[in-house]
mmCIF file of C-alpha atoms and ligand atoms in Angstrom:
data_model
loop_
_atom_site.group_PDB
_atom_site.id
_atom_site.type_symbol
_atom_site.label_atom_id
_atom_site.label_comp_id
_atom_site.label_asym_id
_atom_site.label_seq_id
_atom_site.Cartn_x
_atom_site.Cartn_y
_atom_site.Cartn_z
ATOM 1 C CA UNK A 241 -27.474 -6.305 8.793
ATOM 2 C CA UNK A 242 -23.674 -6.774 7.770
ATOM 3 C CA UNK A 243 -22.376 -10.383 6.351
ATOM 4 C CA UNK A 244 -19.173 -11.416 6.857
ATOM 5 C CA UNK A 245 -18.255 -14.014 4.479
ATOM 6 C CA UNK A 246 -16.192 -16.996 5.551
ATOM 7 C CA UNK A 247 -12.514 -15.983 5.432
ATOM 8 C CA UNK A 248 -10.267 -18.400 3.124
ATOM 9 C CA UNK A 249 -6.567 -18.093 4.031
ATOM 10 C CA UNK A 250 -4.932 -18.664 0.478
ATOM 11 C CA UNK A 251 -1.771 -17.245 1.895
ATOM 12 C CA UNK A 252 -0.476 -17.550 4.886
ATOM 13 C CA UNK A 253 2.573 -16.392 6.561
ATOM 14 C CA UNK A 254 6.064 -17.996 5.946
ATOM 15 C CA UNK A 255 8.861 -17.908 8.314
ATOM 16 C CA UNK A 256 10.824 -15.297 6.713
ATOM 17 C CA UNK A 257 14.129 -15.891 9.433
ATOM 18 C CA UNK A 258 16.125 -16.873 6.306
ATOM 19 C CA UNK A 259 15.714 -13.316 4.961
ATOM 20 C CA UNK A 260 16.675 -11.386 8.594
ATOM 21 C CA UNK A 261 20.376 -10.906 7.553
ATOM 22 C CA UNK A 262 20.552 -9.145 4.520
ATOM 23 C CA UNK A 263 23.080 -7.411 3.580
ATOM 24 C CA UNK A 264 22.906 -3.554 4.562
ATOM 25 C CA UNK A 265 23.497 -4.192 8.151
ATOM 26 C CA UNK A 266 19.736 -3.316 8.293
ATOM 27 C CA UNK A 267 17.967 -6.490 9.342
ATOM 28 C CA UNK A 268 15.601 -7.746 6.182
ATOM 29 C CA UNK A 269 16.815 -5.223 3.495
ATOM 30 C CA UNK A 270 18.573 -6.915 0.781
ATOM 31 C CA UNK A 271 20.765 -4.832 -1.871
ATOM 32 C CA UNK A 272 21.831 -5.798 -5.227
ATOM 33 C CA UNK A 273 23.950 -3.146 -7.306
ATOM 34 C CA UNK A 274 25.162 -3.597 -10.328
ATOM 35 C CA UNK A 275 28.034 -1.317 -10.808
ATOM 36 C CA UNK A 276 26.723 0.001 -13.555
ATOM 37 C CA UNK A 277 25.366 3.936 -13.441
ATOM 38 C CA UNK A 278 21.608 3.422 -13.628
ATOM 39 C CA UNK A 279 18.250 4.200 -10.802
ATOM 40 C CA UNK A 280 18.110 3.305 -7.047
ATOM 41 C CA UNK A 281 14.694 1.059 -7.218
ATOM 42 C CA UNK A 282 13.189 0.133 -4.073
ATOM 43 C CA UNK A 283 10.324 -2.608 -3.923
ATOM 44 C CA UNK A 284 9.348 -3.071 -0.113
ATOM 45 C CA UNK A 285 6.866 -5.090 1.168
ATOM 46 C CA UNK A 286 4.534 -5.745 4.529
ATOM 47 C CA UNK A 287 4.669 -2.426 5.485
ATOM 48 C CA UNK A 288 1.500 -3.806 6.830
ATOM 49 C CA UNK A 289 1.692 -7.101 8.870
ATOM 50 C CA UNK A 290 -0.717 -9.067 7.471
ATOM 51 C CA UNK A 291 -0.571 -7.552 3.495
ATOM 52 C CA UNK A 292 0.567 -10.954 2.772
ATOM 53 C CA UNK A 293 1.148 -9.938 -1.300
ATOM 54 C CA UNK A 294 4.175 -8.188 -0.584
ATOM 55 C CA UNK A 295 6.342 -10.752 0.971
ATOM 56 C CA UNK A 296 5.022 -13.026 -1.917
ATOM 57 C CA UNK A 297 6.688 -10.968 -3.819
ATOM 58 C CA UNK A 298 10.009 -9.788 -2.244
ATOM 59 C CA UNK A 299 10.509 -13.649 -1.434
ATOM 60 C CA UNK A 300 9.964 -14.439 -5.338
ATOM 61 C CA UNK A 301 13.000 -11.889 -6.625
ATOM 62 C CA UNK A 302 15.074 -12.914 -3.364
ATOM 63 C CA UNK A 303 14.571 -16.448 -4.594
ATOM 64 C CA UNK A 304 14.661 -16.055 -8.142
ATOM 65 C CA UNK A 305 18.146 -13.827 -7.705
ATOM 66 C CA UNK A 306 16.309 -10.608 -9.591
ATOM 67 C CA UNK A 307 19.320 -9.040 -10.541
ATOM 68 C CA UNK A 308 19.698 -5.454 -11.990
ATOM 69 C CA UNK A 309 21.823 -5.036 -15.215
ATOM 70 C CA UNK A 310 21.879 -1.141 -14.356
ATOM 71 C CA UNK A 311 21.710 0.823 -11.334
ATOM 72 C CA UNK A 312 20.589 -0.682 -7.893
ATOM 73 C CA UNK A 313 18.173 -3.032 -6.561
ATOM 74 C CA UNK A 314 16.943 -2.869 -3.241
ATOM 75 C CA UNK A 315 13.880 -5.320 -1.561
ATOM 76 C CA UNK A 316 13.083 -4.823 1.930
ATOM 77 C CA UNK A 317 10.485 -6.535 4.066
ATOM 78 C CA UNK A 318 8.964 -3.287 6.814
ATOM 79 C CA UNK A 319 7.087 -4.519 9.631
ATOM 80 C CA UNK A 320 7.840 -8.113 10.769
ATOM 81 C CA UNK A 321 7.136 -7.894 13.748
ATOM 82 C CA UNK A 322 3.377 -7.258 13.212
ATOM 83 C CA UNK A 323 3.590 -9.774 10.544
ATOM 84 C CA UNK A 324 5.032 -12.567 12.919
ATOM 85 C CA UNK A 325 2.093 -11.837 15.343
ATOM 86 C CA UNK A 326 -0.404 -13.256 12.734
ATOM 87 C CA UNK A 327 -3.496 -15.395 14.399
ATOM 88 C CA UNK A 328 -5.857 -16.378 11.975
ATOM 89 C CA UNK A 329 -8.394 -15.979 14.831
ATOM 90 C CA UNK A 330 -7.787 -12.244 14.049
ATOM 91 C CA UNK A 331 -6.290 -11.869 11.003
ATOM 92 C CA UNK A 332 -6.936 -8.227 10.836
ATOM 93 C CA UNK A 333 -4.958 -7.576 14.006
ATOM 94 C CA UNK A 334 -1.195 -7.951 12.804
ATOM 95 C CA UNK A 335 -1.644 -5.100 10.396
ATOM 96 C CA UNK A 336 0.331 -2.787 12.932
ATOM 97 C CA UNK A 337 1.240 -3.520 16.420
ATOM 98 C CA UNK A 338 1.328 -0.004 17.430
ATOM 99 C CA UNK A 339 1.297 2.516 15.395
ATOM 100 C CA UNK A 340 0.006 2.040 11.542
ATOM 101 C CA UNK A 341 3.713 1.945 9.742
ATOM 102 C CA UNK A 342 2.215 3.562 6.855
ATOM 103 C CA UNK A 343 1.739 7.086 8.633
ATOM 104 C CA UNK A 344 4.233 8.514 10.446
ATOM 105 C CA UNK A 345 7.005 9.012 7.479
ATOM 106 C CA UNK A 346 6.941 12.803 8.563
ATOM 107 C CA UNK A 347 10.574 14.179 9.627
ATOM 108 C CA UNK A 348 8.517 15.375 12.950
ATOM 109 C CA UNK A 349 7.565 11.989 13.872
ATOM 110 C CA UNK A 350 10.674 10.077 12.236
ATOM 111 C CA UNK A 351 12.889 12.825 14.900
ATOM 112 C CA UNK A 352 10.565 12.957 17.565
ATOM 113 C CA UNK A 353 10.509 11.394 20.745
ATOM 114 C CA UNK A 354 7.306 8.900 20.667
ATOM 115 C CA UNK A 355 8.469 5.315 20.771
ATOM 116 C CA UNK A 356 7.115 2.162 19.337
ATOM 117 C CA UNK A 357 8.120 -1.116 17.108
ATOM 118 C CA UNK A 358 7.064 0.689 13.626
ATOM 119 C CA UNK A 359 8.592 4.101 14.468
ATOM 120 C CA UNK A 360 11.878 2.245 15.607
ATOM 121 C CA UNK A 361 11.790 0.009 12.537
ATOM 122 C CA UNK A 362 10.742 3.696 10.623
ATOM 123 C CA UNK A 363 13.748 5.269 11.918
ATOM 124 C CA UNK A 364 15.911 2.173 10.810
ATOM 125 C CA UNK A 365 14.147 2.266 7.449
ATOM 126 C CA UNK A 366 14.513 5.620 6.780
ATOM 127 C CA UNK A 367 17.899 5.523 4.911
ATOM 128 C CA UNK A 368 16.752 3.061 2.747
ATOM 129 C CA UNK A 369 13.851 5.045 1.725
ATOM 130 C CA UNK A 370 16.056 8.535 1.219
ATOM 131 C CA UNK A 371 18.245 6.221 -0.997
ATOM 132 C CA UNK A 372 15.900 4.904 -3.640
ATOM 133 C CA UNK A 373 15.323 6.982 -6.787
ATOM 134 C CA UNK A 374 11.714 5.311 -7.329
ATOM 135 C CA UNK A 375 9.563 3.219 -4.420
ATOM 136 C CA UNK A 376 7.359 0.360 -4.790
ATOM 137 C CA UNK A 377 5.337 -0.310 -1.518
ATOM 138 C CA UNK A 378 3.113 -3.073 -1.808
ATOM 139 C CA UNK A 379 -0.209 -4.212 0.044
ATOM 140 C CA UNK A 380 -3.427 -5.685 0.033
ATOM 141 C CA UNK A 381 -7.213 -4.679 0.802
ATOM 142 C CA UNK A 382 -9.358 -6.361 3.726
ATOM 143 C CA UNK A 383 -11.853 -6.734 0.938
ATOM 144 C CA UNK A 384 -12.477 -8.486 -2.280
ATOM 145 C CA UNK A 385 -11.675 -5.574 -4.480
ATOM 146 C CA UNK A 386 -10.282 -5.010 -7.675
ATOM 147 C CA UNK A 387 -6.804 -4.048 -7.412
ATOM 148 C CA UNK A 388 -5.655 -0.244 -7.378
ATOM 149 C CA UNK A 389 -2.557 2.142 -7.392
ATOM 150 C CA UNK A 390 -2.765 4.765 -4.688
ATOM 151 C CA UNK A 391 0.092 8.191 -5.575
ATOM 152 C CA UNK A 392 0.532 11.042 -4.828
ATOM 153 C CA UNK A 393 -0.661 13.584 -7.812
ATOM 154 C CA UNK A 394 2.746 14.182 -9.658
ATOM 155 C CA UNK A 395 3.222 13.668 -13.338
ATOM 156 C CA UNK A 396 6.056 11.434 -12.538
ATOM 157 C CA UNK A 397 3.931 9.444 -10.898
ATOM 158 C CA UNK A 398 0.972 9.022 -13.049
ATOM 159 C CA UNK A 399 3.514 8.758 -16.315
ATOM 160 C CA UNK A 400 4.795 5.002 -14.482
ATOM 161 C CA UNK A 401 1.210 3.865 -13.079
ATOM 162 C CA UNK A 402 -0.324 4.400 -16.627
ATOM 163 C CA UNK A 403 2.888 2.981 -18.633
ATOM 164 C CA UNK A 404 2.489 -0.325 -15.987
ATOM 165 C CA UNK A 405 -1.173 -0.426 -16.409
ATOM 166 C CA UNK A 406 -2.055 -3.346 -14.047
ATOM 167 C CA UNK A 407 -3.134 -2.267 -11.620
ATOM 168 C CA UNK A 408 -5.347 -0.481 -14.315
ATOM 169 C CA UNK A 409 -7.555 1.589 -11.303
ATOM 170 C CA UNK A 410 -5.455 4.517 -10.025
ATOM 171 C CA UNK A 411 -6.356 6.955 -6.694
ATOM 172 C CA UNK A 412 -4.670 10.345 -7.009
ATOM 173 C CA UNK A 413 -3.955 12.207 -4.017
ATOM 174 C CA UNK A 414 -4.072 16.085 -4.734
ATOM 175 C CA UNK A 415 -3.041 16.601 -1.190
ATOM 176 C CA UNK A 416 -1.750 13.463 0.387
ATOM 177 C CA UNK A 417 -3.778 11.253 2.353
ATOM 178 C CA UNK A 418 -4.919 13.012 5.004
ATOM 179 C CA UNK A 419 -3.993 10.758 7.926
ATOM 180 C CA UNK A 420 -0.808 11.048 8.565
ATOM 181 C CA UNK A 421 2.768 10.596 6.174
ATOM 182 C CA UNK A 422 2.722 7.328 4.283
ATOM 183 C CA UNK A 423 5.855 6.050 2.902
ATOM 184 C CA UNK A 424 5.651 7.100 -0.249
ATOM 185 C CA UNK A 425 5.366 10.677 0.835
ATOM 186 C CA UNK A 426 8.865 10.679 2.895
ATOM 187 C CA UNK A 427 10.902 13.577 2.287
ATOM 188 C CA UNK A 428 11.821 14.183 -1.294
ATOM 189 C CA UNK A 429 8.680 12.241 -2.251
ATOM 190 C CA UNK A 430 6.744 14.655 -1.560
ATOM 191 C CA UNK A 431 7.944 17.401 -3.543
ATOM 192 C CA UNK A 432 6.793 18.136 -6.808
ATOM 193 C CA UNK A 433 10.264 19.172 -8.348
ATOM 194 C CA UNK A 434 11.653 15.311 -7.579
ATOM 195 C CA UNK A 435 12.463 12.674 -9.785
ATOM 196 C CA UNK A 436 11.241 9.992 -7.264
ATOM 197 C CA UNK A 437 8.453 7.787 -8.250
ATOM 198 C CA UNK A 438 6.786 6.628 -5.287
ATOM 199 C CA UNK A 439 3.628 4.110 -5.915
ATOM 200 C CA UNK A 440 1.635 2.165 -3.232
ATOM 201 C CA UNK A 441 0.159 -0.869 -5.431
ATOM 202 C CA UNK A 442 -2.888 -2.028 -3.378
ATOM 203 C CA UNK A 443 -3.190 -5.937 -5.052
ATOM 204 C CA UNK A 444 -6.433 -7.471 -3.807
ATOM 205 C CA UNK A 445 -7.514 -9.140 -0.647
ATOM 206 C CA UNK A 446 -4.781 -9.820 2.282
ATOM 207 C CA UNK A 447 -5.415 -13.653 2.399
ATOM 208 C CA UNK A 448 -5.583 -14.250 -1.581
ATOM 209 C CA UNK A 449 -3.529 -16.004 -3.517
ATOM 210 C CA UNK A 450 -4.141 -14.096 -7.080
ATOM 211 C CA UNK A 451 -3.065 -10.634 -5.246
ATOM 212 C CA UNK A 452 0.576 -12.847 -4.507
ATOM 213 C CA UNK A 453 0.576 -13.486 -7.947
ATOM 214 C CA UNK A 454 -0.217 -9.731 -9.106
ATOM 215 C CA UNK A 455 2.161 -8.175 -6.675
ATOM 216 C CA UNK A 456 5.183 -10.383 -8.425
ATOM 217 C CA UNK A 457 4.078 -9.051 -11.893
ATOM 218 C CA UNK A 458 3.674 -5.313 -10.630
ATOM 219 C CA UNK A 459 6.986 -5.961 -9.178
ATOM 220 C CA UNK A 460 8.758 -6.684 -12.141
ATOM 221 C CA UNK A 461 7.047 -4.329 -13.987
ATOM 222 C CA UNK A 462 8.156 -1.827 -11.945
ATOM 223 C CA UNK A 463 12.068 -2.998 -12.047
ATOM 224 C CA UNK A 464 11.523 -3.321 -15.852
ATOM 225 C CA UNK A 465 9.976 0.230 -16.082
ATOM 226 C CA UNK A 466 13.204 1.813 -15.387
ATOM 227 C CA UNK A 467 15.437 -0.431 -17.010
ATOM 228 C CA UNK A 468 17.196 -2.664 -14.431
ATOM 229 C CA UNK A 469 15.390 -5.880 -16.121
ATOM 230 C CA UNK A 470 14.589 -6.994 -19.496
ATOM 231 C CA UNK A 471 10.769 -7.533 -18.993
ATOM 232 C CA UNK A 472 7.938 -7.723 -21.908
ATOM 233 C CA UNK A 473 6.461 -4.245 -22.544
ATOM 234 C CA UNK A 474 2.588 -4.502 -20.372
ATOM 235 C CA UNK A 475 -0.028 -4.845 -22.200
ATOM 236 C CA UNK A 476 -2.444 -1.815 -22.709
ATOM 237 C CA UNK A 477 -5.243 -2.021 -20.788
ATOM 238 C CA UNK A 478 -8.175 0.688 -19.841
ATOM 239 C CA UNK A 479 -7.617 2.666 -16.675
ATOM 240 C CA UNK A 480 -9.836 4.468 -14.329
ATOM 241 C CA UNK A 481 -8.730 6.773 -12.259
ATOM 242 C CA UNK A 482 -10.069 8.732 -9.123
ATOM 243 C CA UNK A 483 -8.995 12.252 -7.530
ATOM 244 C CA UNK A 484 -8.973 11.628 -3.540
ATOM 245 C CA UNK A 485 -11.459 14.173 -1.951
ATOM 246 C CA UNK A 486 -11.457 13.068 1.333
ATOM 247 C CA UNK A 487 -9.840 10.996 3.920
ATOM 248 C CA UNK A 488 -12.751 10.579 6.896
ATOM 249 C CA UNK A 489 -11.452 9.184 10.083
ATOM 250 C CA UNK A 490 -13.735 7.143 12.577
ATOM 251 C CA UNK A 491 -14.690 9.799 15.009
ATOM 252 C CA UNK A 492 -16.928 7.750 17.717
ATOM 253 C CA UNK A 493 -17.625 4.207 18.240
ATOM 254 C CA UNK A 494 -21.306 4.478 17.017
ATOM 255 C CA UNK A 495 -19.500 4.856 13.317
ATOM 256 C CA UNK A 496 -21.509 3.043 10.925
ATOM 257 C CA UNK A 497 -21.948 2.540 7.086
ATOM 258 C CA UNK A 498 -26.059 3.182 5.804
ATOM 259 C CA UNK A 499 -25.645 0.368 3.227
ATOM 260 C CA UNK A 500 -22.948 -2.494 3.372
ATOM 261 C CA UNK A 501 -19.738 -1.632 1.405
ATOM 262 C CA UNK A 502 -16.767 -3.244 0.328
ATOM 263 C CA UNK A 503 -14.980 -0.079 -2.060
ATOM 264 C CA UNK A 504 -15.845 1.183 -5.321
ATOM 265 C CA UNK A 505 -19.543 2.036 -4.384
ATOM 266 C CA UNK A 506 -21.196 5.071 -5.666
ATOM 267 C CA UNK A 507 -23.245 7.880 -4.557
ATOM 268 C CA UNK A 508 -25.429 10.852 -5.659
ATOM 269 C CA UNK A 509 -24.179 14.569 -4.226
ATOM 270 C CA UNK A 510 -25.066 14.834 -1.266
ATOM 271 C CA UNK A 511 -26.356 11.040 -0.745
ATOM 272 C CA UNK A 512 -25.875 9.801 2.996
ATOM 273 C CA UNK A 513 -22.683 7.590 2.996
ATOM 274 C CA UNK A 514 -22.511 7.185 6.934
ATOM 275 C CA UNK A 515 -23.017 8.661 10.551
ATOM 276 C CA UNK A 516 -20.608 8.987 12.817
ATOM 277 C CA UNK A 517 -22.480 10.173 16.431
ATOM 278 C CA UNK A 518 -24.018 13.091 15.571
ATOM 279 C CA UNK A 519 -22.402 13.579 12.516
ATOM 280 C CA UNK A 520 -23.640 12.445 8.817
ATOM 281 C CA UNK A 521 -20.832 11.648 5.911
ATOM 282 C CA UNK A 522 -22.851 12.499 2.765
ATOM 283 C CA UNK A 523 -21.360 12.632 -0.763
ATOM 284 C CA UNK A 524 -18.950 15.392 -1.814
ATOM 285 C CA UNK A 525 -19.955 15.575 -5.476
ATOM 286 C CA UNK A 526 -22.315 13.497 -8.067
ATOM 287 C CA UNK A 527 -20.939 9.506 -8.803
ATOM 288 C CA UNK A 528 -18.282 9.787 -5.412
ATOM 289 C CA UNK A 529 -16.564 6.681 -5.775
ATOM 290 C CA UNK A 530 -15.880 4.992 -1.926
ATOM 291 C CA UNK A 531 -12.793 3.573 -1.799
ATOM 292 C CA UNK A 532 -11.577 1.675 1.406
ATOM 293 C CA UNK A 533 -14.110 1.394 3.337
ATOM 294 C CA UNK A 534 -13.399 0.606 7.422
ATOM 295 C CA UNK A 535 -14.142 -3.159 7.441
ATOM 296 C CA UNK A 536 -14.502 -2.853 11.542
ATOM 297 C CA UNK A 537 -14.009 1.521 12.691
ATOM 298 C CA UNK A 538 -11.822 1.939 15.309
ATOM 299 C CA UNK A 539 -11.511 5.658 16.627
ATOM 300 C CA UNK A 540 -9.063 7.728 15.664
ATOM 301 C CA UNK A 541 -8.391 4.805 12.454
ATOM 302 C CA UNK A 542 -9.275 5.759 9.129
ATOM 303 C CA UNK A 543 -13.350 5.343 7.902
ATOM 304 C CA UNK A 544 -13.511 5.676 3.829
ATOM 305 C CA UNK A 545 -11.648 7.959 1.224
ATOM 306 C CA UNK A 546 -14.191 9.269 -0.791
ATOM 307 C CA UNK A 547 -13.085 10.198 -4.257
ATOM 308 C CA UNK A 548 -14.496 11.482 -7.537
ATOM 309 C CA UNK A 549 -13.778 9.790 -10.927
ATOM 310 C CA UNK A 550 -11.291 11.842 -13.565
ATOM 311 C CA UNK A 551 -12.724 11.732 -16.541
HETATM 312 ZN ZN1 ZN B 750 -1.669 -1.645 3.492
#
């Protein structure tokens, strides 16, 4: 038997019309240099629809008037269009209207010939990407879960996540996701010899106001980190941190979970995690850590990442 609590809407969408013009010429990017020599940073937010933290945030250094004293700020708000088609009926639905946003940063998919709202709005976001030294993307869980960085596994990238430290939980990805090209992967991003820091900050549940709240402090954070605010040193705080094994993708409809999971389960090597048809999901290695898990599978969609803790 699965439960599905009672959803509480904390945040909602706001119209965000104000914030279409911008002022790249790119339609809900917003740029702020300050003609001094100094980093490119990026903070975008709602690359998912309805990851309602992120345009808590953007809105809050829009509003404030965040300015850098060095170097260049840019805040950008990815897919609203999916975020516009919000129905708290089925809040889970304006995540993506087509294709997930999140996954096709590849240059074959960015230059191919498929067509559809997020690999238009990819396209048109693409520049803005290639032109930030260091990327913020921010976005929520459809569960109640602590809150957790997800980067690639470069130095670089760990070196700003731990400095930060809230989030304090960390997933490492040794090889990418798995799935497809997420933002923070596209082109120089991905290669070990960049500068770029490129951190997804995953901030709690979509609909909750405290993962707002955490996404405007990871924000500035991250602007402080490389010097384009003045911003309290973060407070040290433990971390935890997992090594991505595997991304498992919902292979037939009769996918299903043994126990019921939100993320951060563990299991014994080898313990049975799920079945999928014919096929069993069991445990890589002793204490896998589940992080993600599918809240409703959809084929083809991702299932669970299953990851083991670094000690
Ligand atoms: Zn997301």
């Amino acid at each position: 038997m699965t439960t599905t609590p009672t959803l509480e809407f904390e945040l909602l969408p706001r119209d965000l019309s104000a914030y279409r013009q911008g002022n790249t010429g790119i339609p809900y990017v917003h740029r702020f240099d300050s003609g001094r020599p100094g980093p490119h940073v990026l903070v975008n937010a709602l690359t998912h629809g309805n990851e309602f933290c992120g345009m808590v945030a953007a809105t809050h250094l829009l509003d404030t008037a965040v300015r850098p004293k060095i170097g260049t700020l840019t805040v950008s708000f990815a897919n609203v269009a999916a975020y516009e088609s919000f129905d708290r009926s089925k809040p889970f639905d304006s995540r993506q209207l087509v294709h997930n946003l999140n996954r096709i940063w590849s240059a074959a998919q960015l230059d191919g010939s498929d067509d559809s709202p997020e690999l238009r709005r990819a396209r048109e976001l693409r520049p803005v990407v290639a032109a930030a030294d260091h990327v913020l993307d921010l976005h929520s869980t459809s569960q109640e879960v602590q809150p957790f960085w997800v980067y690639p596994q470069f130095e670089r990238n760990a070196k700003a996540a731990l400095a930060i430290g809230r989030p304090s939980v960390h997933m490492v990805m040794p090889q990418g996701l798995g799935s497809g090209t997420p933002l923070i992967q596209h082109g120089l991003f991905a290669d070990a010899g960049h500068h770029g820091v490129a951190l997804v900050a995953e901030c709690g549940q979509h609909f909750r106001r405290a993962s707002g709240e955490l996404a405007i402090e990871v924000a500035l954070d991250f602007i402080a980190h490389f010097g384009l605010i003045d911003r309290a040193a973060p407070q040290q705080r433990e971390q935890r941190r997992f090594e991505l094994m595997k991304t498992c993708m919902v292979q037939t409809p009769e996918f299903r979970f043994v126990r019921p999971v939100i993320g951060f389960e563990t299991f014994d090597e080898g313990e049975l995690i799920a079945v999928d048809g014919s096929d069993e999901i069991r445990a890589p290695c002793a204490n896998c850590t589940i992080l993600m898990p599918t809240r409703a599978p959809i084929v083809g969609r991702e299932a669970v990442y299953l990851t083991k803790p670094i000690a």
